[in-house]
Amino acid sequence: MVKVITYGTFDLFHEGHYRLLQRAKELGDYLIVGVTTEAYDKTRGKLNVVDSLVTRIENIRKTGFADEIIIEESQGQKVNDIRKFHIDIFAIGSDWVGAFDYLKDYCEVVYLERTKNISSTMLRAQNSPIQRIGIIGTGRIAARFIPEARLVSGVSTQGVYNPHTESAERFAERWEINAYASLEEFYGAVDAVYIASPHETHYGYIRDALAHGKHVLCEKPMVLQKGQAEELFSYAKEKGLILFEGIKTAYCPGFHKLLGIACSGTIGSIRNVEACFTKLENVANRELTDRVYGGSFTELGSYVMLPIFKIFGKEFSEIRFDTIHDEKGLDIFTRACFRFPTGIATATCGLGVKSEGRLLVAGTKGYVVAEAPWWKTSYFEVHYEDAGRVEKYSEIFLGDGLRYEISDFLSMINGNSSSEFKLTRGESVAMAEIMERFLEEER
Ligand code: C2G
């Protein structure tokens, strides 16, 4: 008798899961399915699991493919199960290719092709909130999005669009999703769009996606003009759609904890915020070759403005930019200095100058400090006049951290607006205004 085992969360059970179980069963005579517990999913960073363990087990049972269902509770359990149940074949979807090769010492490992199209008819039939996401753009950030999105239950990355069809096809093949040659076809296949194209193309794509009735998650900087941001937010509202700017720091749990502590009174009244983010960029990359929209402030400015607006609000009385340019005239280091009614702030970023990237929030009684990469906040300290008194805080930050914003985007689509405060529309508009002023001065 050939014994096969597979594992998964199987949340919001869909045809991808069904087909996986069907083919796993066909590999042998006896199929064991391991279903992850909520606690295990939490430790491996899977977010938004909706169905209870009991419901997920019941959905697997109903398929009739599983001869036995077990619970997966922890990392490392797979090897023990394989030995305990005398497993011949370990099967899993191809989104995990390579990840389970270590099991080849114990049994045969088979990666079954993942199901690309989660059809809307099936989702409607089961009244499931799964959102099919399409990606516009095929750059580095788009490639980071996919593995992160797979860890958010309730979204399925369905396809990609890029006017350069060859890039789209290469990307689609790498990530086992569909490539669409036309935007009409693309919009027809998805419920929501993630825009990861060059900055200056965001506005056009957002408008178009909203016009097609799609929710939009757009990479930062969402747009480069205040008027465009205002127009798009009101258009989204009119259409009953979510428009969401993806500044990942805004959604990461550690950054929230930091803001909460900084604003709790423990460091007194906040008088100064200094945020710095530098990343030495390859001189051949778009960020350092695009004379009009490239440079450090358009690339990193959103991150460094974020804590300033979160703490002091949007009503600054003065702003001044100081920029260092390279020989081509490109911004390789910029410092924006703000004056607010209750304090001052600096937002510093660089692609061609390396500095100590830290976030410092100074108050009348003490200060909060988070070292680089504070934009993926996992640790920070609170210091006081008494140098011996230091409070240390840490918080979970998993993978690339995009999963947090994807998860909040999904909650908002599903009608839960409790995460809206993390980055308000007003804050996005204010950031677009700063980008606009900066670009005007650069010209
Ligand atoms: N799957 C698929 N096609 C999809 C979606 C999922 O074939 N469109 C497969 C996955 O590859 C996996 C199974 O369905 O083999 C269950 O998927 P999930 O519920 O997302 O669970 P996952 O996080 O992949 O579990 O121990 C847990 C496992 O390591 C992974």
GROMACS .gro file of C-alpha atoms in nm, residues 7-299:
model
  293
    7TYR     CA    1  -0.037   1.944   0.467
    8GLY     CA    2  -0.205   2.279   0.454
    9THR     CA    3  -0.429   2.533   0.619
   10PHE     CA    4  -0.716   2.478   0.373
   11ASP     CA    5  -0.888   2.799   0.478
   12LEU     CA    6  -1.188   2.917   0.270
   13PHE     CA    7  -1.173   2.584   0.092
   14HIS     CA    8  -1.152   2.631  -0.284
   15GLU     CA    9  -1.085   2.442  -0.604
   16GLY     CA   10  -0.707   2.483  -0.566
   17HIS     CA   11  -0.731   2.283  -0.245
   18TYR     CA   12  -0.975   2.033  -0.398
   19ARG     CA   13  -0.754   1.961  -0.698
   20LEU     CA   14  -0.448   1.933  -0.478
   21LEU     CA   15  -0.614   1.669  -0.259
   22GLN     CA   16  -0.753   1.484  -0.558
   23ARG     CA   17  -0.411   1.451  -0.722
   24ALA     CA   18  -0.240   1.369  -0.393
   25LYS     CA   19  -0.487   1.084  -0.343
   26GLU     CA   20  -0.418   0.957  -0.695
   27LEU     CA   21  -0.049   0.925  -0.614
   28GLY     CA   22  -0.115   0.628  -0.385
   29ASP     CA   23  -0.366   0.417  -0.197
   30TYR     CA   24  -0.400   0.596   0.131
   31LEU     CA   25  -0.399   0.974   0.187
   32ILE     CA   26  -0.326   1.146   0.515
   33VAL     CA   27  -0.399   1.520   0.532
   34GLY     CA   28  -0.235   1.734   0.798
   35VAL     CA   29  -0.429   2.046   0.887
   36THR     CA   30  -0.248   2.334   1.056
   37THR     CA   31  -0.364   2.467   1.391
   38GLU     CA   32  -0.423   2.838   1.446
   39ALA     CA   33  -0.121   2.850   1.676
   40TYR     CA   34   0.108   2.694   1.416
   41ASP     CA   35  -0.018   2.926   1.144
   42LYS     CA   36   0.057   3.217   1.370
   43THR     CA   37   0.417   3.112   1.424
   44ARG     CA   38   0.476   3.055   1.053
   45GLY     CA   39   0.328   3.396   0.976
   46LYS     CA   40   0.008   3.303   0.798
   47LEU     CA   41  -0.241   3.584   0.846
   48ASN     CA   42  -0.617   3.622   0.825
   49VAL     CA   43  -0.715   3.257   0.860
   50VAL     CA   44  -1.094   3.278   0.872
   51ASP     CA   45  -1.230   2.925   0.920
   52SER     CA   46  -1.191   2.741   1.247
   53LEU     CA   47  -0.987   2.422   1.259
   54VAL     CA   48  -1.311   2.223   1.287
   55THR     CA   49  -1.455   2.383   0.971
   56ARG     CA   50  -1.131   2.329   0.779
   57ILE     CA   51  -1.122   1.962   0.878
   58GLU     CA   52  -1.487   1.922   0.786
   59ASN     CA   53  -1.427   2.071   0.440
   60ILE     CA   54  -1.146   1.824   0.375
   61ARG     CA   55  -1.354   1.534   0.503
   62LYS     CA   56  -1.636   1.626   0.265
   63THR     CA   57  -1.412   1.586  -0.041
   64GLY     CA   58  -1.386   1.215   0.036
   65PHE     CA   59  -1.017   1.210  -0.064
   66ALA     CA   60  -0.866   1.191   0.284
   67ASP     CA   61  -0.839   0.849   0.446
   68GLU     CA   62  -0.713   1.009   0.761
   69ILE     CA   63  -0.692   1.368   0.887
   70ILE     CA   64  -0.432   1.476   1.140
   71ILE     CA   65  -0.342   1.804   1.305
   72GLU     CA   66  -0.016   1.986   1.229
   73GLU     CA   67   0.090   2.174   1.537
   74SER     CA   68   0.452   2.268   1.497
   75GLN     CA   69   0.758   2.316   1.285
   76GLY     CA   70   0.945   1.988   1.245
   77GLN     CA   71   0.639   1.768   1.278
   78LYS     CA   72   0.649   1.656   0.914
   79VAL     CA   73   0.959   1.438   0.954
   80ASN     CA   74   0.813   1.267   1.259
   81ASP     CA   75   0.480   1.206   1.086
   82ILE     CA   76   0.654   1.058   0.782
   83ARG     CA   77   0.836   0.811   1.004
   84LYS     CA   78   0.543   0.738   1.231
   85PHE     CA   79   0.294   0.671   0.951
   86HIS     CA   80   0.547   0.496   0.720
   87ILE     CA   81   0.482   0.750   0.444
   88ASP     CA   82   0.600   0.680   0.088
   89ILE     CA   83   0.517   1.013  -0.074
   90PHE     CA   84   0.501   1.369   0.059
   91ALA     CA   85   0.295   1.588  -0.176
   92ILE     CA   86   0.249   1.965  -0.171
   93GLY     CA   87   0.164   2.245  -0.414
   94SER     CA   88   0.430   2.380  -0.646
   95ASP     CA   89   0.429   2.718  -0.471
   96TRP     CA   90   0.654   2.534  -0.227
   97VAL     CA   91   0.904   2.397  -0.481
   98GLY     CA   92   1.236   2.336  -0.311
   99ALA     CA   93   1.110   2.417   0.037
  100PHE     CA   94   1.053   2.053   0.126
  101ASP     CA   95   1.347   1.891  -0.053
  102TYR     CA   96   1.492   1.811   0.289
  103LEU     CA   97   1.221   1.546   0.325
  104LYS     CA   98   1.375   1.350   0.035
  105ASP     CA   99   1.590   1.170   0.292
  106TYR     CA  100   1.274   1.014   0.432
  107CYS     CA  101   1.034   0.963   0.140
  108GLU     CA  102   0.959   1.071  -0.215
  109VAL     CA  103   0.870   1.441  -0.246
  110VAL     CA  104   0.622   1.546  -0.514
  111TYR     CA  105   0.533   1.906  -0.597
  112LEU     CA  106   0.193   1.923  -0.764
  113GLU     CA  107   0.125   2.216  -0.993
  114ARG     CA  108  -0.074   2.482  -0.809
  115THR     CA  109  -0.408   2.582  -0.955
  116LYS     CA  110  -0.368   2.915  -1.132
  117ASN     CA  111  -0.729   3.008  -1.176
  118ILE     CA  112  -0.950   3.018  -0.877
  119SER     CA  113  -1.271   3.071  -1.065
  120SER     CA  114  -1.515   3.331  -0.951
  121THR     CA  115  -1.815   3.104  -1.003
  122MET     CA  116  -1.689   2.862  -0.743
  123LEU     CA  117  -1.613   3.147  -0.504
  124ARG     CA  118  -1.959   3.291  -0.548
  125ALA     CA  119  -2.115   2.952  -0.496
  126GLN     CA  120  -1.949   2.913  -0.159
  127ASN     CA  121  -1.997   3.276  -0.064
  128SER     CA  122  -1.630   3.304   0.001
  129PRO     CA  123  -1.449   3.632   0.053
  130ILE     CA  124  -1.144   3.528  -0.151
  131GLN     CA  125  -1.013   3.824  -0.348
  132ARG     CA  126  -0.837   3.754  -0.675
  133ILE     CA  127  -0.549   3.998  -0.706
  134GLY     CA  128  -0.376   4.100  -1.026
  135ILE     CA  129  -0.036   4.267  -1.033
  136ILE     CA  130   0.061   4.554  -1.260
  137GLY     CA  131   0.437   4.568  -1.299
  138THR     CA  132   0.701   4.301  -1.275
  139GLY     CA  133   0.985   4.464  -1.083
  140ARG     CA  134   1.160   4.356  -0.763
  141ILE     CA  135   0.878   4.461  -0.536
  142ALA     CA  136   0.621   4.270  -0.742
  143ALA     CA  137   0.830   3.957  -0.696
  144ARG     CA  138   0.832   4.010  -0.321
  145PHE     CA  139   0.457   4.055  -0.316
  146ILE     CA  140   0.368   3.706  -0.434
  147PRO     CA  141   0.520   3.489  -0.160
  148GLU     CA  142   0.388   3.736   0.096
  149ALA     CA  143   0.037   3.732  -0.052
  150ARG     CA  144   0.037   3.353  -0.033
  151LEU     CA  145   0.062   3.383   0.342
  152VAL     CA  146  -0.251   3.591   0.363
  153SER     CA  147  -0.557   3.375   0.363
  154GLY     CA  148  -0.840   3.506   0.149
  155VAL     CA  149  -0.634   3.641  -0.140
  156SER     CA  150  -0.522   3.459  -0.449
  157THR     CA  151  -0.267   3.613  -0.684
  158GLN     CA  152  -0.422   3.545  -1.018
  159GLY     CA  153  -0.216   3.718  -1.283
  160VAL     CA  154   0.013   3.991  -1.398
  161TYR     CA  155   0.006   4.270  -1.654
  162ASN     CA  156   0.299   4.457  -1.801
  163PRO     CA  157   0.287   4.643  -2.134
  164HIS     CA  158   0.614   4.461  -2.212
  165THR     CA  159   0.451   4.125  -2.267
  166GLU     CA  160   0.781   3.940  -2.253
  167SER     CA  161   0.848   4.061  -1.899
  168ALA     CA  162   0.493   3.970  -1.800
  169GLU     CA  163   0.532   3.620  -1.943
  170ARG     CA  164   0.865   3.561  -1.773
  171PHE     CA  165   0.724   3.682  -1.444
  172ALA     CA  166   0.409   3.473  -1.480
  173GLU     CA  167   0.609   3.161  -1.554
  174ARG     CA  168   0.837   3.213  -1.256
  175TRP     CA  169   0.541   3.259  -1.019
  176GLU     CA  170   0.293   3.022  -1.182
  177ILE     CA  171   0.031   3.284  -1.247
  178ASN     CA  172  -0.131   3.407  -1.567
  179ALA     CA  173   0.013   3.676  -1.792
  180TYR     CA  174  -0.241   3.901  -1.962
  181ALA     CA  175  -0.158   4.076  -2.285
  182SER     CA  176  -0.440   4.328  -2.259
  183LEU     CA  177  -0.562   4.532  -1.966
  184GLU     CA  178  -0.924   4.450  -2.046
  185GLU     CA  179  -0.855   4.080  -2.017
  186PHE     CA  180  -0.657   4.141  -1.699
  187TYR     CA  181  -0.935   4.340  -1.531
  188GLY     CA  182  -1.182   4.073  -1.633
  189ALA     CA  183  -0.993   3.812  -1.432
  190VAL     CA  184  -0.936   3.992  -1.101
  191ASP     CA  185  -1.122   4.162  -0.815
  192ALA     CA  186  -0.840   4.384  -0.693
  193VAL     CA  187  -0.516   4.522  -0.830
  194TYR     CA  188  -0.169   4.567  -0.683
  195ILE     CA  189   0.017   4.843  -0.867
  196ALA     CA  190   0.394   4.808  -0.864
  197SER     CA  191   0.483   4.994  -1.182
  198PRO     CA  192   0.713   5.301  -1.204
  199HIS     CA  193   0.594   5.593  -0.984
  200GLU     CA  194   0.477   5.821  -1.261
  201THR     CA  195   0.248   5.554  -1.409
  202HIS     CA  196   0.054   5.498  -1.083
  203TYR     CA  197  -0.202   5.772  -1.141
  204GLY     CA  198  -0.315   5.639  -1.478
  205TYR     CA  199  -0.332   5.278  -1.365
  206ILE     CA  200  -0.521   5.363  -1.045
  207ARG     CA  201  -0.782   5.562  -1.236
  208ASP     CA  202  -0.821   5.289  -1.490
  209ALA     CA  203  -0.848   5.013  -1.230
  210LEU     CA  204  -1.109   5.207  -1.032
  211ALA     CA  205  -1.301   5.274  -1.353
  212HIS     CA  206  -1.310   4.897  -1.403
  213GLY     CA  207  -1.452   4.851  -1.053
  214LYS     CA  208  -1.135   4.709  -0.895
  215HIS     CA  209  -1.001   4.779  -0.548
  216VAL     CA  210  -0.647   4.915  -0.558
  217LEU     CA  211  -0.339   4.862  -0.346
  218CYS     CA  212  -0.070   5.091  -0.488
  219GLU     CA  213   0.297   5.097  -0.401
  220LYS     CA  214   0.437   5.414  -0.249
  221PRO     CA  215   0.457   5.691  -0.351
  222MET     CA  216   0.098   5.645  -0.462
  223VAL     CA  217   0.097   5.963  -0.670
  224LEU     CA  218   0.325   6.264  -0.704
  225GLN     CA  219   0.065   6.542  -0.689
  226LYS     CA  220  -0.178   6.644  -0.420
  227GLY     CA  221  -0.462   6.707  -0.667
  228GLN     CA  222  -0.422   6.358  -0.812
  229ALA     CA  223  -0.441   6.197  -0.467
  230GLU     CA  224  -0.755   6.392  -0.377
  231GLU     CA  225  -0.919   6.314  -0.709
  232LEU     CA  226  -0.844   5.941  -0.686
  233PHE     CA  227  -0.965   5.905  -0.328
  234SER     CA  228  -1.293   6.075  -0.408
  235TYR     CA  229  -1.334   5.868  -0.723
  236ALA     CA  230  -1.275   5.548  -0.522
  237LYS     CA  231  -1.531   5.661  -0.266
  238GLU     CA  232  -1.784   5.740  -0.535
  239LYS     CA  233  -1.736   5.390  -0.680
  240GLY     CA  234  -1.748   5.221  -0.338
  241LEU     CA  235  -1.395   5.088  -0.381
  242ILE     CA  236  -1.089   5.073  -0.159
  243LEU     CA  237  -0.784   5.272  -0.262
  244PHE     CA  238  -0.492   5.193  -0.037
  245GLU     CA  239  -0.132   5.323  -0.040
  246GLY     CA  240   0.119   5.050   0.033
  247ILE     CA  241   0.374   5.197   0.270
  248LYS     CA  242   0.451   4.869   0.439
  249THR     CA  243   0.589   5.024   0.760
  250ALA     CA  244   0.249   5.178   0.829
  251TYR     CA  245   0.099   4.832   0.870
  252CYS     CA  246   0.372   4.647   1.052
  253PRO     CA  247   0.292   4.556   1.413
  254GLY     CA  248   0.621   4.681   1.562
  255PHE     CA  249   0.581   5.027   1.412
  256HIS     CA  250   0.238   5.050   1.576
  257LYS     CA  251   0.375   4.950   1.908
  258LEU     CA  252   0.646   5.216   1.872
  259LEU     CA  253   0.394   5.489   1.789
  260GLY     CA  254   0.175   5.380   2.077
  261ILE     CA  255   0.460   5.398   2.327
  262ALA     CA  256   0.600   5.724   2.187
  263CYS     CA  257   0.261   5.891   2.209
  264SER     CA  258   0.168   5.746   2.550
  265GLY     CA  259   0.322   6.029   2.751
  266THR     CA  260   0.610   5.815   2.875
  267ILE     CA  261   0.863   6.038   2.694
  268GLY     CA  262   0.660   6.350   2.774
  269SER     CA  263   0.550   6.582   2.492
  270ILE     CA  264   0.714   6.501   2.161
  271ARG     CA  265   0.925   6.785   2.024
  272ASN     CA  266   1.147   6.627   1.759
  273VAL     CA  267   1.129   6.337   1.512
  274GLU     CA  268   1.427   6.233   1.302
  275ALA     CA  269   1.380   5.958   1.048
  276CYS     CA  270   1.657   5.839   0.819
  277PHE     CA  271   1.661   5.561   0.557
  278THR     CA  272   1.951   5.513   0.317
  279LYS     CA  273   2.011   5.230   0.075
  280LEU     CA  274   2.309   5.228  -0.159
  281GLU     CA  275   2.149   5.160  -0.493
  282ASN     CA  276   2.307   5.011  -0.801
  283VAL     CA  277   2.382   5.307  -1.031
  284ALA     CA  278   2.234   5.119  -1.328
  285ASN     CA  279   1.891   5.083  -1.163
  286ARG     CA  280   1.590   5.292  -1.256
  287GLU     CA  281   1.607   5.476  -0.922
  288LEU     CA  282   1.940   5.629  -1.023
  289THR     CA  283   1.891   5.666  -1.395
  290ASP     CA  284   1.545   5.820  -1.427
  291ARG     CA  285   1.624   6.194  -1.438
  292VAL     CA  286   1.265   6.303  -1.383
  293TYR     CA  287   1.116   6.063  -1.129
  294GLY     CA  288   1.419   5.880  -0.992
  295GLY     CA  289   1.627   5.974  -0.690
  296SER     CA  290   1.619   5.915  -0.320
  297PHE     CA  291   1.322   6.124  -0.211
  298THR     CA  292   1.068   5.980  -0.452
  299GLU     CA  293   1.199   5.632  -0.372
   0.00000   0.00000   0.00000
